[in-house]
Short mmCIF file of C-alpha atoms in Angstrom, two decimals:
data_model
loop_
_atom_site.label_atom_id
_atom_site.label_comp_id
_atom_site.label_asym_id
_atom_site.label_seq_id
_atom_site.Cartn_x
_atom_site.Cartn_y
_atom_site.Cartn_z
CA MET A 9 67.12 -209.32 -38.37
CA THR A 10 63.44 -210.39 -38.52
CA SER A 11 61.97 -213.37 -36.74
CA PRO A 12 58.90 -215.27 -37.96
CA ASP A 13 59.16 -217.55 -35.14
CA PRO A 14 56.97 -216.32 -32.18
CA ARG A 15 59.30 -217.91 -29.81
CA THR A 16 62.11 -215.56 -30.49
CA ARG A 17 62.28 -211.77 -30.77
CA PRO A 18 65.21 -209.69 -32.18
CA VAL A 19 66.76 -206.99 -30.10
CA ALA A 20 69.47 -204.24 -30.37
CA ALA A 21 72.62 -205.02 -28.49
CA VAL A 22 76.30 -203.87 -28.35
CA LEU A 23 79.08 -206.67 -28.32
CA TYR A 24 82.28 -205.65 -26.49
CA ARG A 25 85.16 -208.40 -27.40
CA GLY A 26 88.84 -207.95 -27.25
CA GLY A 27 88.70 -204.18 -27.03
CA GLU A 28 86.53 -203.97 -29.93
CA VAL A 29 82.87 -202.70 -29.97
CA SER A 30 80.35 -203.38 -32.49
CA ALA A 31 76.54 -203.14 -32.66
CA ARG A 32 74.46 -206.06 -33.22
CA ARG A 33 71.18 -207.71 -33.54
CA ASP A 34 70.36 -210.73 -30.98
CA LEU A 35 67.50 -213.14 -31.11
CA LEU A 36 66.19 -213.68 -27.63
CA ALA A 37 63.68 -216.60 -26.28
CA VAL A 38 60.54 -214.68 -25.83
CA GLU A 39 58.88 -214.60 -22.25
CA ASP A 40 55.21 -213.68 -22.32
CA PRO A 41 52.36 -214.15 -19.66
CA LEU A 42 49.88 -216.68 -20.33
CA GLU A 43 46.52 -217.19 -18.37
CA ILE A 44 45.33 -220.86 -18.19
CA ARG A 45 41.22 -220.65 -17.68
CA VAL A 46 38.97 -223.32 -16.89
CA ALA A 47 35.37 -224.09 -17.52
CA THR A 48 33.33 -227.06 -16.37
CA ALA A 49 29.92 -228.13 -17.82
CA ASP A 50 28.15 -226.95 -14.62
CA ASP A 51 29.74 -223.60 -14.62
CA PRO A 52 30.63 -222.69 -18.53
CA GLU A 53 31.85 -219.06 -17.12
CA PRO A 54 35.79 -219.76 -17.19
CA ARG A 55 37.77 -219.62 -14.00
CA ARG A 56 41.22 -218.00 -14.01
CA LEU A 57 43.39 -221.15 -12.63
CA SER A 58 47.09 -220.11 -13.44
CA MET A 59 49.26 -217.12 -14.79
CA THR A 60 52.38 -218.29 -15.78
CA MET A 61 55.23 -216.88 -17.87
CA ARG A 62 56.14 -219.01 -21.00
CA THR A 63 57.68 -218.94 -24.55
CA PRO A 64 54.74 -218.83 -26.86
CA GLY A 65 54.10 -222.12 -28.71
CA ASP A 66 52.38 -225.57 -27.74
CA ASP A 67 50.07 -223.58 -25.28
CA ALA A 68 47.47 -226.16 -25.62
CA ASP A 69 50.15 -229.03 -24.49
CA LEU A 70 50.90 -226.70 -21.50
CA ALA A 71 47.62 -225.98 -20.25
CA ALA A 72 46.89 -229.75 -20.62
CA GLY A 73 50.00 -230.76 -18.94
CA PHE A 74 49.54 -228.21 -16.18
CA LEU A 75 46.23 -229.60 -15.28
CA TYR A 76 47.39 -233.26 -15.33
CA THR A 77 50.61 -232.94 -13.50
CA GLU A 78 48.45 -230.82 -10.82
CA GLY A 79 46.40 -233.86 -10.32
CA ILE A 80 43.34 -231.65 -11.73
CA VAL A 81 42.41 -234.14 -14.78
CA ARG A 82 43.29 -237.75 -14.70
CA ASN A 83 43.01 -238.78 -18.47
CA ARG A 84 42.46 -236.92 -21.86
CA GLU A 85 38.69 -237.96 -21.88
CA GLN A 86 38.37 -235.38 -18.80
CA ILE A 87 39.25 -232.68 -21.36
CA ALA A 88 36.46 -231.75 -23.59
CA GLY A 89 38.54 -229.04 -25.66
CA ILE A 90 41.21 -226.45 -25.70
CA THR A 91 40.84 -222.94 -27.10
CA CYS A 92 44.32 -220.94 -27.58
CA SER A 93 44.34 -217.10 -27.60
CA GLU A 94 47.42 -215.14 -27.81
CA ASP A 95 47.51 -214.37 -23.89
CA HIS A 96 45.37 -216.97 -22.50
CA VAL A 97 44.18 -220.53 -23.13
CA ARG A 98 40.49 -221.90 -22.02
CA VAL A 99 40.32 -225.57 -21.20
CA ASP A 100 36.62 -226.96 -21.03
CA LEU A 101 36.36 -230.04 -18.71
CA ALA A 102 33.94 -233.02 -19.90
CA ALA A 103 30.80 -233.38 -18.48
CA GLY A 104 30.93 -234.56 -14.82
CA VAL A 105 34.18 -233.37 -14.41
CA ARG A 106 34.55 -230.69 -11.57
CA LEU A 107 37.36 -228.77 -10.49
CA PRO A 108 38.73 -230.04 -6.59
CA GLU A 109 37.69 -228.04 -3.73
CA ALA A 110 41.00 -227.29 -3.08
CA VAL A 111 41.59 -225.60 -6.47
CA PRO A 112 40.28 -221.95 -5.26
CA LYS A 113 42.43 -222.27 -2.14
CA ARG A 114 45.92 -222.72 -4.19
CA SER A 115 47.48 -219.95 -5.76
CA PHE A 116 48.82 -220.75 -9.08
CA VAL A 117 50.84 -217.68 -9.83
CA MET A 118 54.23 -218.65 -11.38
CA THR A 119 57.26 -217.30 -13.12
CA SER A 120 59.55 -219.01 -15.78
CA ALA A 121 61.88 -219.86 -12.68
CA CYS A 122 59.56 -221.73 -10.53
CA GLY A 123 56.26 -223.99 -11.02
CA VAL A 124 55.16 -223.96 -7.37
CA CYS A 125 56.07 -220.47 -6.06
CA GLY A 126 52.57 -219.58 -5.17
CA ARG A 127 51.87 -222.67 -3.03
CA ALA A 128 50.96 -221.81 0.41
CA SER A 129 52.80 -224.72 2.17
CA LEU A 130 54.95 -227.90 1.69
CA ASP A 131 51.58 -230.02 2.34
CA ASN A 132 50.09 -228.36 -0.71
CA LEU A 133 52.99 -229.23 -3.00
CA ARG A 134 52.45 -232.86 -3.56
CA ALA A 135 49.84 -234.08 -6.48
CA GLN A 136 48.76 -237.89 -5.95
CA PRO A 137 50.24 -239.78 -8.77
CA PRO A 138 47.98 -242.31 -10.89
CA GLY A 139 49.91 -245.29 -9.49
CA PRO A 140 53.06 -246.51 -8.38
CA LEU A 141 56.03 -247.25 -10.80
CA THR A 142 56.99 -250.69 -11.67
CA PRO A 143 60.14 -251.55 -9.44
CA GLY A 144 63.15 -252.27 -11.24
CA LEU A 145 61.48 -251.45 -14.83
CA PRO A 146 62.56 -250.67 -17.04
CA GLN A 147 66.28 -251.38 -17.63
CA LEU A 148 68.76 -248.71 -19.11
CA ALA A 149 71.97 -249.48 -20.07
CA ALA A 150 74.62 -247.34 -18.62
CA THR A 151 76.35 -246.49 -21.90
CA VAL A 152 73.02 -244.85 -23.18
CA VAL A 153 73.00 -242.20 -20.55
CA PRO A 154 76.04 -240.06 -21.82
CA GLY A 155 74.80 -239.51 -25.11
CA LEU A 156 71.23 -237.94 -23.91
CA PRO A 157 72.46 -234.48 -23.31
CA GLY A 158 74.02 -234.18 -26.93
CA ALA A 159 70.79 -235.72 -28.47
CA LEU A 160 68.68 -233.27 -26.35
CA LEU A 161 71.07 -230.16 -27.43
CA ARG A 162 71.10 -230.81 -31.09
CA ALA A 163 67.22 -231.07 -31.49
CA GLN A 164 66.90 -227.63 -29.84
CA ALA A 165 66.09 -225.31 -32.46
CA THR A 166 65.06 -222.31 -30.16
CA PHE A 167 68.28 -222.76 -27.83
CA ALA A 168 70.38 -222.76 -31.24
CA ALA A 169 68.92 -219.48 -32.15
CA THR A 170 68.91 -217.65 -28.65
CA GLY A 171 71.01 -219.57 -26.35
CA GLY A 172 68.62 -218.87 -23.48
CA ILE A 173 65.70 -221.58 -23.15
CA HIS A 174 65.11 -224.87 -21.48
CA ALA A 175 64.24 -228.34 -22.84
CA ALA A 176 62.51 -231.49 -21.76
CA GLY A 177 62.94 -234.48 -23.98
CA LEU A 178 61.65 -237.93 -23.82
CA PHE A 179 63.89 -240.87 -24.86
CA ASP A 180 63.28 -244.37 -25.40
CA LEU A 181 65.66 -247.03 -23.78
CA ARG A 182 68.09 -246.90 -26.76
CA GLY A 183 68.40 -243.13 -26.38
CA GLU A 184 66.31 -242.18 -29.22
CA LEU A 185 64.43 -238.90 -28.62
CA ARG A 186 60.72 -239.36 -29.29
CA LEU A 187 59.52 -235.93 -28.32
CA LEU A 188 60.88 -232.47 -27.30
CA ARG A 189 59.64 -229.33 -25.86
CA GLU A 190 61.31 -225.79 -25.14
CA ASP A 191 60.38 -223.13 -22.90
CA VAL A 192 62.14 -220.18 -20.98
CA GLY A 193 60.61 -222.02 -17.84
CA ARG A 194 61.89 -225.62 -17.00
CA HIS A 195 58.75 -226.49 -15.14
CA ASN A 196 56.65 -225.42 -18.49
CA ALA A 197 58.92 -227.44 -20.98
CA VAL A 198 58.08 -230.51 -18.91
CA ASP A 199 54.40 -229.46 -18.66
CA LYS A 200 54.43 -228.82 -22.50
CA LEU A 201 55.88 -232.33 -22.80
CA VAL A 202 53.43 -234.32 -20.53
CA GLY A 203 50.48 -232.46 -22.19
CA ALA A 204 51.63 -233.49 -25.57
CA LEU A 205 51.67 -237.16 -24.22
CA LEU A 206 48.39 -236.65 -22.38
CA LEU A 207 46.56 -235.29 -25.67
CA ALA A 208 47.94 -237.98 -27.97
CA GLY A 209 46.89 -240.80 -25.51
CA GLN A 210 50.45 -241.72 -24.43
CA LEU A 211 50.27 -241.79 -20.78
CA PRO A 212 51.60 -243.42 -18.70
CA ALA A 213 55.30 -243.21 -20.26
CA SER A 214 56.43 -246.33 -18.21
CA ASP A 215 59.03 -247.07 -20.69
CA ALA A 216 60.67 -244.11 -21.25
CA VAL A 217 63.50 -241.41 -19.77
CA LEU A 218 62.84 -237.91 -19.24
CA MET A 219 66.04 -235.51 -19.74
CA VAL A 220 65.96 -231.93 -18.68
CA SER A 221 68.55 -229.06 -19.39
CA ALA A 222 68.30 -227.96 -15.91
CA ARG A 223 68.74 -229.07 -12.27
CA ALA A 224 66.50 -231.75 -10.87
CA SER A 225 63.99 -229.85 -8.68
CA PHE A 226 61.32 -231.17 -6.66
CA GLU A 227 58.48 -229.87 -8.96
CA LEU A 228 60.11 -231.44 -12.22
CA VAL A 229 60.51 -234.64 -10.33
CA GLN A 230 56.85 -234.75 -9.16
CA LYS A 231 55.79 -233.82 -12.85
CA ALA A 232 57.67 -236.84 -13.85
CA LEU A 233 56.17 -238.89 -11.48
CA MET A 234 52.57 -237.94 -12.46
CA ALA A 235 53.44 -239.15 -15.84
CA GLN A 236 54.72 -242.17 -14.50
CA ILE A 237 58.07 -241.75 -16.16
CA PRO A 238 60.35 -244.31 -14.09
CA ILE A 239 63.79 -242.48 -15.10
CA PHE A 240 64.60 -238.83 -14.68
CA ALA A 241 67.93 -237.41 -15.99
CA ALA A 242 69.14 -233.77 -15.76
CA VAL A 243 72.11 -232.00 -16.78
CA GLY A 244 72.37 -230.17 -13.36
CA ALA A 245 72.30 -231.05 -9.65
CA PRO A 246 69.18 -232.52 -7.86
CA SER A 247 67.57 -230.71 -4.68
CA SER A 248 67.34 -232.66 -1.41
CA LEU A 249 63.72 -232.70 -1.77
CA ALA A 250 63.93 -234.02 -5.27
CA VAL A 251 66.16 -236.78 -4.06
CA GLU A 252 63.46 -237.49 -1.13
CA LEU A 253 60.59 -237.79 -3.48
CA ALA A 254 62.70 -239.99 -5.83
CA VAL A 255 63.48 -242.47 -3.43
CA GLU A 256 60.16 -242.50 -1.88
CA ALA A 257 58.40 -243.26 -5.06
CA ASP A 258 61.33 -245.48 -6.36
CA MET A 259 62.13 -243.32 -9.35
CA THR A 260 65.66 -243.54 -11.05
CA LEU A 261 67.05 -239.99 -10.65
CA LEU A 262 70.25 -239.39 -12.50
CA GLY A 263 72.03 -235.71 -12.11
CA PHE A 264 75.05 -233.92 -13.59
CA VAL A 265 74.54 -235.82 -17.00
CA ARG A 266 77.27 -234.22 -18.91
CA GLU A 267 80.86 -234.60 -20.16
CA GLY A 268 80.51 -238.40 -20.32
CA ARG A 269 79.56 -239.02 -16.63
CA PHE A 270 76.52 -239.11 -14.31
CA THR A 271 75.66 -239.26 -10.58
CA VAL A 272 72.92 -241.74 -9.33
CA TYR A 273 70.78 -240.71 -6.59
CA SER A 274 68.08 -243.05 -6.63
CA GLY A 275 66.72 -246.04 -8.12
CA GLY A 276 70.05 -247.44 -9.33
CA ILE A 277 68.72 -250.84 -9.92
CA ARG A 278 67.20 -249.83 -13.39
CA ILE A 279 70.72 -248.89 -14.72
CA THR A 280 72.62 -251.86 -16.13
CA ARG A 281 76.33 -251.85 -16.86
#
């Protein structure tokens, strides 16, 4: 078994099933380190900003999305260029754009399991969103929601090959998938999606639904809020802090979106029957 796709890698394995044992080759989702480096016009020597474990592919989107959801850049014009290598991405900021003073004090060492593992305290977790969400808008029909997980799963090519990767999908209000990104890290998948929107000039995404193949954690809800996505849906459960943030921001938060049902934890006014 060979894999021309850099997102997957074949490995030798032994399958035990029904008392029978057989050798096989499995495809696994790749998890490799990526360093994000940032340079400014005033200081062209790139500074290491983050080290993350990610699935290769869409690395420019990942870097752009990370900088945006962390509040380091506010629009695509603040990014002069992105250069990708096998193990790092260099982001050059536009003239006049500087790294915030707080950046050197924050540790952005991440694993594929946690987007904020390196932060020093809860006070440092919150990034300032570009603006408030529009109260009560947009409106999403309740009948659309149960179809989102299936549409997301059908579009997950790497998950179909490996069974071991997360996805973030952006849907319109009719339940049509607009954009998909996959990664072993759920926060990376969302950053890749937000970064793609940023580089395409499609932020804010105030008329869309974000669906993730994971639980609704604080960091994922915050990334959606930074992109001004008003409706967040997750296959799994929300955390208490995710619900608190969603309520505070007037975001619609849906959990346990699976098997034809879902639970509304915040912003139910946007869901119509």
